[in-house]
mmCIF file of C-alpha atoms and ligand atoms in Angstrom:
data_model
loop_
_atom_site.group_PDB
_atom_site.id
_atom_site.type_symbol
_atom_site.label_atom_id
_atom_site.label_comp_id
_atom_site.label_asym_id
_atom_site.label_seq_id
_atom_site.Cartn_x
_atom_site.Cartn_y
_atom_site.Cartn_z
ATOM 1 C CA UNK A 1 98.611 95.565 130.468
ATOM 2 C CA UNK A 2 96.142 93.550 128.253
ATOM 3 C CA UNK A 3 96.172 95.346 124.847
ATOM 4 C CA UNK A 4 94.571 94.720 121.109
ATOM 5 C CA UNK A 5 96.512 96.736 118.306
ATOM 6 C CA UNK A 6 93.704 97.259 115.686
ATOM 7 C CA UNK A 7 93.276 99.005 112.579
ATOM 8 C CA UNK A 8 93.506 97.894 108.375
ATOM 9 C CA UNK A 9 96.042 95.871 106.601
ATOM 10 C CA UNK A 10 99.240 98.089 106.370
ATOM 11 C CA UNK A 11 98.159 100.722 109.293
ATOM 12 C CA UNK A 12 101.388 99.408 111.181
ATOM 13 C CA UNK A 13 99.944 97.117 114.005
ATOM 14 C CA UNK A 14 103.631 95.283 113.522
ATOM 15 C CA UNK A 15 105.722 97.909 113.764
ATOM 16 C CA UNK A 16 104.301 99.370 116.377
ATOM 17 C CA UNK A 17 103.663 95.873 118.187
ATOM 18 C CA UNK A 18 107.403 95.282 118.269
ATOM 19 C CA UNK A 19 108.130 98.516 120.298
ATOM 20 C CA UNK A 20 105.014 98.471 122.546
ATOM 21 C CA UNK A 21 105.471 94.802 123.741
ATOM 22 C CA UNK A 22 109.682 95.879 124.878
ATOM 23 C CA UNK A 23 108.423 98.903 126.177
ATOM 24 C CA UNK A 24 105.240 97.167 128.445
ATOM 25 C CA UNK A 25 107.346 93.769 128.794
ATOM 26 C CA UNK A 26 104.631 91.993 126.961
ATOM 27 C CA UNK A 27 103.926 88.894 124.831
ATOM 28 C CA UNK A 28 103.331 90.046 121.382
ATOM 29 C CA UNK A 29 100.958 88.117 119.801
ATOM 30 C CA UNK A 30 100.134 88.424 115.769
ATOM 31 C CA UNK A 31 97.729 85.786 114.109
ATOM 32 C CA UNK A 32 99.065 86.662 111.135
ATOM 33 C CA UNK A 33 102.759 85.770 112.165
ATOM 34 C CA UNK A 34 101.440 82.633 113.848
ATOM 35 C CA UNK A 35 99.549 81.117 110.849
ATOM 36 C CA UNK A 36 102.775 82.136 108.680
ATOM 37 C CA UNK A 37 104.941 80.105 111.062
ATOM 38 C CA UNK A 38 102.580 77.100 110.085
ATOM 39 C CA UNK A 39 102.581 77.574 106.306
ATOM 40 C CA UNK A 40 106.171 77.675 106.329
ATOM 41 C CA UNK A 41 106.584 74.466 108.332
ATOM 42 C CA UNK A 42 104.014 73.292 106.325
ATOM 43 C CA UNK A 43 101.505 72.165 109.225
ATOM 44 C CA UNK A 44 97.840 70.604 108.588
ATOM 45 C CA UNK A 45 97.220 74.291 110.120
ATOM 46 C CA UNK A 46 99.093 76.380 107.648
ATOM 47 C CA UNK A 47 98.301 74.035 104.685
ATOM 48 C CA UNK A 48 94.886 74.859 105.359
ATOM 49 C CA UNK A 49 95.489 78.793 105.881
ATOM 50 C CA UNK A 50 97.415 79.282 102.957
ATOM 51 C CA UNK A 51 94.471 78.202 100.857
ATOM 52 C CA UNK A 52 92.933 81.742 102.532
ATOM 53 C CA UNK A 53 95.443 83.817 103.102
ATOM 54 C CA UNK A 54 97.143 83.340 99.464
ATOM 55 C CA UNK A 55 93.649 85.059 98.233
ATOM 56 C CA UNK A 56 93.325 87.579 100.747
ATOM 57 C CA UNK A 57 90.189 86.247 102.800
ATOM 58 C CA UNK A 58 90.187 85.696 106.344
ATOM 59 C CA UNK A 59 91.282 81.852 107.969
ATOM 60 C CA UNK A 60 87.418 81.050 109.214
ATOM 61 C CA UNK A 61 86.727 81.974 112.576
ATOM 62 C CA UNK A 62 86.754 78.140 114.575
ATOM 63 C CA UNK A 63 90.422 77.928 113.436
ATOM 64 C CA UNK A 64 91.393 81.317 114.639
ATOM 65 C CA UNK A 65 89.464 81.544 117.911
ATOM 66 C CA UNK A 66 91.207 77.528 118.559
ATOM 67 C CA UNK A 67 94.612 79.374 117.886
ATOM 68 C CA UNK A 68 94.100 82.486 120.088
ATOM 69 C CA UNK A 69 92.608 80.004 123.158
ATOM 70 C CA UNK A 70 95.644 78.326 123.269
ATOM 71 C CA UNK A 71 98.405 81.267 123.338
ATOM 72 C CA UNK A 72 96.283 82.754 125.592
ATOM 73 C CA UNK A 73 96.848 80.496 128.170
ATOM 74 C CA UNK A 74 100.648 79.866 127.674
ATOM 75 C CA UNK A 75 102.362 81.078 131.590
ATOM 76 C CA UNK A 76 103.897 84.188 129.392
ATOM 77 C CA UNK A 77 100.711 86.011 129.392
ATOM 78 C CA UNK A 78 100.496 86.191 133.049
ATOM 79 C CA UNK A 79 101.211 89.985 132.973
ATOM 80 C CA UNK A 80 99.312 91.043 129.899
ATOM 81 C CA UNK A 81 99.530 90.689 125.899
ATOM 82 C CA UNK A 82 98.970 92.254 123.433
ATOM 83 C CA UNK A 83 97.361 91.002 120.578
ATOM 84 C CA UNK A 84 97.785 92.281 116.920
ATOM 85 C CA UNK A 85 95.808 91.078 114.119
ATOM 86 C CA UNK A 86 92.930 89.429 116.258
ATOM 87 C CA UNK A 87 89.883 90.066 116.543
ATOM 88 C CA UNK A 88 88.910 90.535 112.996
ATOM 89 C CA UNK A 89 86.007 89.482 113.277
ATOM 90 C CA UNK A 90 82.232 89.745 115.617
ATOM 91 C CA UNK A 91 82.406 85.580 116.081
ATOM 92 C CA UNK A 92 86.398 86.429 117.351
ATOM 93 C CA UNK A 93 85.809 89.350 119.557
ATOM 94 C CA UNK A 94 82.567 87.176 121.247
ATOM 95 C CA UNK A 95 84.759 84.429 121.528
ATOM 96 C CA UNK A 96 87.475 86.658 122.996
ATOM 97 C CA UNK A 97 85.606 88.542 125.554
ATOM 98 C CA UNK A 98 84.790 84.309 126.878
ATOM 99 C CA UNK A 99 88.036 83.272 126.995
ATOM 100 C CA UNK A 100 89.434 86.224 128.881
ATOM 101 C CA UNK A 101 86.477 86.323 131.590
ATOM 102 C CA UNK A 102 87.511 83.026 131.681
ATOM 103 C CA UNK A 103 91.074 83.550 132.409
ATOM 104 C CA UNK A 104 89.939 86.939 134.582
ATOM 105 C CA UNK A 105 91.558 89.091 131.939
ATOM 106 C CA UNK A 106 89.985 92.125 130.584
ATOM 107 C CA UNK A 107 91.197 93.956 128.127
ATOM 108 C CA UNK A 108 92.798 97.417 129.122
ATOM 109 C CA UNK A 109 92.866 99.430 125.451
ATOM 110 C CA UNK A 110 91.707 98.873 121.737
ATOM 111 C CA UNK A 111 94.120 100.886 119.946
ATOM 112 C CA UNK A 112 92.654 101.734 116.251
ATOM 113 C CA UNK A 113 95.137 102.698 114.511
ATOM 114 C CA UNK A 114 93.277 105.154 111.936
ATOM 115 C CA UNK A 115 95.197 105.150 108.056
ATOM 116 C CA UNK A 116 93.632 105.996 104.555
ATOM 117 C CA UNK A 117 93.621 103.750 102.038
ATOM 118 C CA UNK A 118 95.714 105.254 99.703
ATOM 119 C CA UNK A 119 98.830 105.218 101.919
ATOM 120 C CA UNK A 120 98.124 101.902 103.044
ATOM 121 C CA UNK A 121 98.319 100.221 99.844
ATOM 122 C CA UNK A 122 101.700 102.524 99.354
ATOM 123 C CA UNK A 123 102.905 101.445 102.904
ATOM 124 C CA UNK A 124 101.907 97.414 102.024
ATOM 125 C CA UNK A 125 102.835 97.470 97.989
ATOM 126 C CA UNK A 126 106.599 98.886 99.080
ATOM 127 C CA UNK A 127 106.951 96.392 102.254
ATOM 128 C CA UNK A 128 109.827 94.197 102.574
ATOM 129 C CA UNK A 129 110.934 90.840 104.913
ATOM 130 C CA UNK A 130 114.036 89.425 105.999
ATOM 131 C CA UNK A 131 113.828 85.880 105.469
ATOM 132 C CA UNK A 132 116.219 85.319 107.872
ATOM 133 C CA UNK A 133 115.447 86.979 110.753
ATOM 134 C CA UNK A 134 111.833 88.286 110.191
ATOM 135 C CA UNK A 135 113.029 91.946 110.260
ATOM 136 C CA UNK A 136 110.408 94.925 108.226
ATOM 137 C CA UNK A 137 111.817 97.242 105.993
ATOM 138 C CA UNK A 138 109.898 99.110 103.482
ATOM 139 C CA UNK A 139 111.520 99.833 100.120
ATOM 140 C CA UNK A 140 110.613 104.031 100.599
ATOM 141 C CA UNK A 141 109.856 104.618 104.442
ATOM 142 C CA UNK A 142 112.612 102.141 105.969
ATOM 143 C CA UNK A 143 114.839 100.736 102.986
ATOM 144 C CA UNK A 144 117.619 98.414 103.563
ATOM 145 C CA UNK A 145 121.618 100.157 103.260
ATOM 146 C CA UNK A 146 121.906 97.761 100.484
ATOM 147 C CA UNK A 147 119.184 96.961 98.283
ATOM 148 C CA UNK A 148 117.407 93.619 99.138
ATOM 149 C CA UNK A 149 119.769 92.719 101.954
ATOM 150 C CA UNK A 150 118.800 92.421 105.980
ATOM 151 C CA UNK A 151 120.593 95.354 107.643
ATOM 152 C CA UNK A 152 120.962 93.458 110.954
ATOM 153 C CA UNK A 153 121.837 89.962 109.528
ATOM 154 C CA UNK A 154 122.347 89.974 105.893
ATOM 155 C CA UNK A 155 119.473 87.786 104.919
ATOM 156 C CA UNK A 156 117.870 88.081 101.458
ATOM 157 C CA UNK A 157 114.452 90.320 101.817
ATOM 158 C CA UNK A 158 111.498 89.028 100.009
ATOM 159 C CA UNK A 159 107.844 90.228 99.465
ATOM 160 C CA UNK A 160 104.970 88.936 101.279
ATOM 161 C CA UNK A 161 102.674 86.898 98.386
ATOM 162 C CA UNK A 162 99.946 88.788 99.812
ATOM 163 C CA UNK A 163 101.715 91.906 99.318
ATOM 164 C CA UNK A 164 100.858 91.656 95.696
ATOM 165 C CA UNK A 165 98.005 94.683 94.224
ATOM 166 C CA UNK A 166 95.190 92.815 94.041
ATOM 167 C CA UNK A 167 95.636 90.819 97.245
ATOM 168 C CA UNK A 168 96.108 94.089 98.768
ATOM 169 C CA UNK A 169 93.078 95.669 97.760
ATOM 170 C CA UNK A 170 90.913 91.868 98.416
ATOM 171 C CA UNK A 171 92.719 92.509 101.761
ATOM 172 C CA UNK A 172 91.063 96.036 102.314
ATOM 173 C CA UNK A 173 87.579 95.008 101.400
ATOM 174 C CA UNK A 174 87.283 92.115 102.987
ATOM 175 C CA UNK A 175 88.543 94.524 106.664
ATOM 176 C CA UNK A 176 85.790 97.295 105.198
ATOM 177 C CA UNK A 177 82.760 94.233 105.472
ATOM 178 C CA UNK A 178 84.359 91.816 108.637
ATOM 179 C CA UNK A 179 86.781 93.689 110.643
ATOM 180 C CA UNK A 180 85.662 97.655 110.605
ATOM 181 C CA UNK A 181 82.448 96.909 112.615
ATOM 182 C CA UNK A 182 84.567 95.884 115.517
ATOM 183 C CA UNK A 183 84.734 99.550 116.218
ATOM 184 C CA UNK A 184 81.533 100.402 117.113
ATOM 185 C CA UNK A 185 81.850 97.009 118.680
ATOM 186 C CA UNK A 186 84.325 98.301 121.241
ATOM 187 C CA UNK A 187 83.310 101.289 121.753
ATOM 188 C CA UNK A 188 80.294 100.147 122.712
ATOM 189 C CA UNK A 189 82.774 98.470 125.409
ATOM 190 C CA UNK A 190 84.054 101.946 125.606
ATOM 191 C CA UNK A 191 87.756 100.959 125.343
ATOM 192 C CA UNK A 192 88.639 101.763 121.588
ATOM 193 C CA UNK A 193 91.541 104.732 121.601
ATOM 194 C CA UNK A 194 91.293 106.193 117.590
ATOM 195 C CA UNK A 195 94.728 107.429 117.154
ATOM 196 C CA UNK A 196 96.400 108.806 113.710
ATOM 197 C CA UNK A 197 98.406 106.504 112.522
ATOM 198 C CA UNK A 198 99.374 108.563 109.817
ATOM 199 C CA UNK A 199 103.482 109.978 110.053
ATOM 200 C CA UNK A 200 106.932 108.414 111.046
ATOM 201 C CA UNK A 201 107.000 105.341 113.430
ATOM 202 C CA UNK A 202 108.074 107.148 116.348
ATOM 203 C CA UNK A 203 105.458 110.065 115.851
ATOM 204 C CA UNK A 204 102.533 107.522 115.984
ATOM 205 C CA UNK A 205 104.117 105.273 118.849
ATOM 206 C CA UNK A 206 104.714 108.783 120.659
ATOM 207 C CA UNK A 207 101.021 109.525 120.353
ATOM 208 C CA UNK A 208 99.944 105.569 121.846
ATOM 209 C CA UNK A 209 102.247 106.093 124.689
ATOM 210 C CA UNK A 210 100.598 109.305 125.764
ATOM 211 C CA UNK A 211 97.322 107.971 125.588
ATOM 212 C CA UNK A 212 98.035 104.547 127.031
ATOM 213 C CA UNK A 213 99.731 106.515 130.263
ATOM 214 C CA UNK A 214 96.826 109.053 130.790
HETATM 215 P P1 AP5 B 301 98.241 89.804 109.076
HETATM 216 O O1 AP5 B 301 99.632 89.361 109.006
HETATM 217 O O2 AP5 B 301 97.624 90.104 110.384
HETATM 218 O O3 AP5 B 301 98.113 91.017 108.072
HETATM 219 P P2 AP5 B 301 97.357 92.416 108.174
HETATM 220 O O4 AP5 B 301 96.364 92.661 109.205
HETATM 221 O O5 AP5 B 301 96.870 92.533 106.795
HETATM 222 O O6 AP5 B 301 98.447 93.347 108.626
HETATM 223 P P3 AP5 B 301 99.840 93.562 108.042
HETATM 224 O O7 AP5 B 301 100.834 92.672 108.685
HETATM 225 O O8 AP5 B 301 99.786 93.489 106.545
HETATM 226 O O9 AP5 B 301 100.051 95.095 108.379
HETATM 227 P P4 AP5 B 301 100.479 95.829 109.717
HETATM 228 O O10 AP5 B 301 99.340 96.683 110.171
HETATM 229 O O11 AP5 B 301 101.056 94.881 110.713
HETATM 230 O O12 AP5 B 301 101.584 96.783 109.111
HETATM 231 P P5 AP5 B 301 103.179 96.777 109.281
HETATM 232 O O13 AP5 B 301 103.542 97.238 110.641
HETATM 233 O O14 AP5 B 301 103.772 95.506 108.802
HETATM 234 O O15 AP5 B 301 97.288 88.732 108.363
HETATM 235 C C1 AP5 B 301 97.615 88.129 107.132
HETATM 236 C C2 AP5 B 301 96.529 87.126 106.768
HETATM 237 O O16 AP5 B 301 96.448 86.101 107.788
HETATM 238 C C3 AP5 B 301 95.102 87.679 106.663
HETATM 239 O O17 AP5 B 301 94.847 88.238 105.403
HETATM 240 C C4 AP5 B 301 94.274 86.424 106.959
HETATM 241 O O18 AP5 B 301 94.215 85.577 105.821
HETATM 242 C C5 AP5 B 301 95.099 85.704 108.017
HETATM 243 N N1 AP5 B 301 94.716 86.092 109.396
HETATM 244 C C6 AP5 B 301 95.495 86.678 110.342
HETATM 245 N N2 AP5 B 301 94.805 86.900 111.474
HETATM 246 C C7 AP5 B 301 93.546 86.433 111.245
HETATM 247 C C8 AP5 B 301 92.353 86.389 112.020
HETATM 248 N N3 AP5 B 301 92.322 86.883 113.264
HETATM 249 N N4 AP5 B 301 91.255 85.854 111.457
HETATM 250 C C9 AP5 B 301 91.275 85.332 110.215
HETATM 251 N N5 AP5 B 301 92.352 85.349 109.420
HETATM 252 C C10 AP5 B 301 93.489 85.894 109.930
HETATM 253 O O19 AP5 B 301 103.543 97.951 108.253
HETATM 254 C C11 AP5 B 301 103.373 97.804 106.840
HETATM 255 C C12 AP5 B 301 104.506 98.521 106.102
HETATM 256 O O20 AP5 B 301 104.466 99.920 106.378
HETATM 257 C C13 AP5 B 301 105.931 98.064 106.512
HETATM 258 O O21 AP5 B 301 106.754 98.071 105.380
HETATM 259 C C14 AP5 B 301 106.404 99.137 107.514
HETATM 260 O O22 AP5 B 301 107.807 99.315 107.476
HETATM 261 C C15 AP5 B 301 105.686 100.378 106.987
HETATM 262 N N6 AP5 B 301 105.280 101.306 108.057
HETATM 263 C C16 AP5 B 301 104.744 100.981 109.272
HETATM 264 N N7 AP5 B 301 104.482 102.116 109.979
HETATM 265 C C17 AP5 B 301 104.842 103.157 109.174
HETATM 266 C C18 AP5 B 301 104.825 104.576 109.333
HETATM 267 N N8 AP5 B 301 104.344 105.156 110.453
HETATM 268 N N9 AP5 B 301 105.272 105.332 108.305
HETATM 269 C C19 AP5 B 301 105.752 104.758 107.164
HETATM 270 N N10 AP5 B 301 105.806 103.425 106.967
HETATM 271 C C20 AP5 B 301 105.359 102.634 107.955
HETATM 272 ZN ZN1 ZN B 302 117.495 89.735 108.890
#
């Protein structure tokens, strides 16, 4: 199964990534994780992202669509992916749709997950990492037994930099202008699934499964 998880900052493409890709035995594949990776090990890649994603803009598209080319043809994708966090933009998605007629992989779904803004910014303002072992709590949906501590390894939670009010609502205008027109861009393609992503985890992952097995 060759899947994109779509849909604003905060909508829960993660979250709902991690389940997905156990339950479909797929490759998850997050930009966003992938350029953190680099900032953290401070790479000529992530030295240059961070100067982007510190603000709240996008990393420009050459770097991205460079990034996604080369995952994409790592031997693990050989029974599907699924991608979360790319394409955010129309350069991306063109540059997408080459690469996988390329590697005779069309995409099955483009799962939108649809949030508003208001509990968005409550879902990213409240979010919490383990710096340890990567794990997502959120400090009033999914909080921690003890407070600031990693439930499954006792790492020290921290929040994202980009996490952060105003990055949050950069983060949300700069989807509205580059990312939202990718709807209309795939249903054009006629493969975008709208699904509420509004409710608990497993509500919302309950309502992808049923439309991903119709
Ligand atoms: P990226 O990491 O992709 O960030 P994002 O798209 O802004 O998405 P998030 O990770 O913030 O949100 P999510 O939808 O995954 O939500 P989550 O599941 O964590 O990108 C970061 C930056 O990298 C970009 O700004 C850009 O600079 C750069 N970048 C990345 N890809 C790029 C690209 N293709 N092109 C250019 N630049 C790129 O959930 C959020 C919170 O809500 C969590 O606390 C979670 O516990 C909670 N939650 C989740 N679901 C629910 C629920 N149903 N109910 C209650 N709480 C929930
Ligand atoms: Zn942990």
């Amino acid at each position: 199964m060759n899947l994109i998880l779509f849909g604003p900052p905060g909508a829960g493409k993660g979250t709902q990534a991690k389940k997905l890709s156990i339950k479909y035995d797929i490759p998850h594949i997050s930009t966003g994780d992938i350029l953190r990776e680099n900032v953290k090990s401070e790479t000529e890649l992530g030295l240059e992202a961070k100067k982007y994603m510190d603000k709240g803009e996008l990393v420009p598209d050459d770097v991205l669509i460079n990034l996604i080319k080369n995952r994409l043809s790592e031997d693990d994708t050989s029974s599907g992916f699924l991608l979360d966090g790319y394409p955010r933009t129309v350069p991306q998605a063109d540059a997408l749709d080459d690469i996988l007629d390329e590697l005779d992989k069309p995409v099955d779904a483009v799962i939108n997950l649809d949030v508003p803004d208001e509990e968005l910014v409550r879902r990213l303002s409240g979010r919490r990492l383990c710096n340890d072992c990567g794990a997502s709590y959120h400090v009033e949906f999914n909080p921690p037994e003890k407070e600031n501590i990693c439930d499954l390894c006792g790492g020290q939670l921290y929040q994202r930099d980009d996490d952060k009010k105003d990055v949050i609502l950069q983060r949300l205008s700069v989807y509205k202008k580059q990312t939202y027109p990718l709807i209309e861009y795939y249903e054009d393609k006629d493969v975008l699934m709208t699904i509420d992503g509004t409710g608990n985890v497993d509500e919302v992952l309950n309502r992808i499964n049923t439309l991903l097995s119709k």
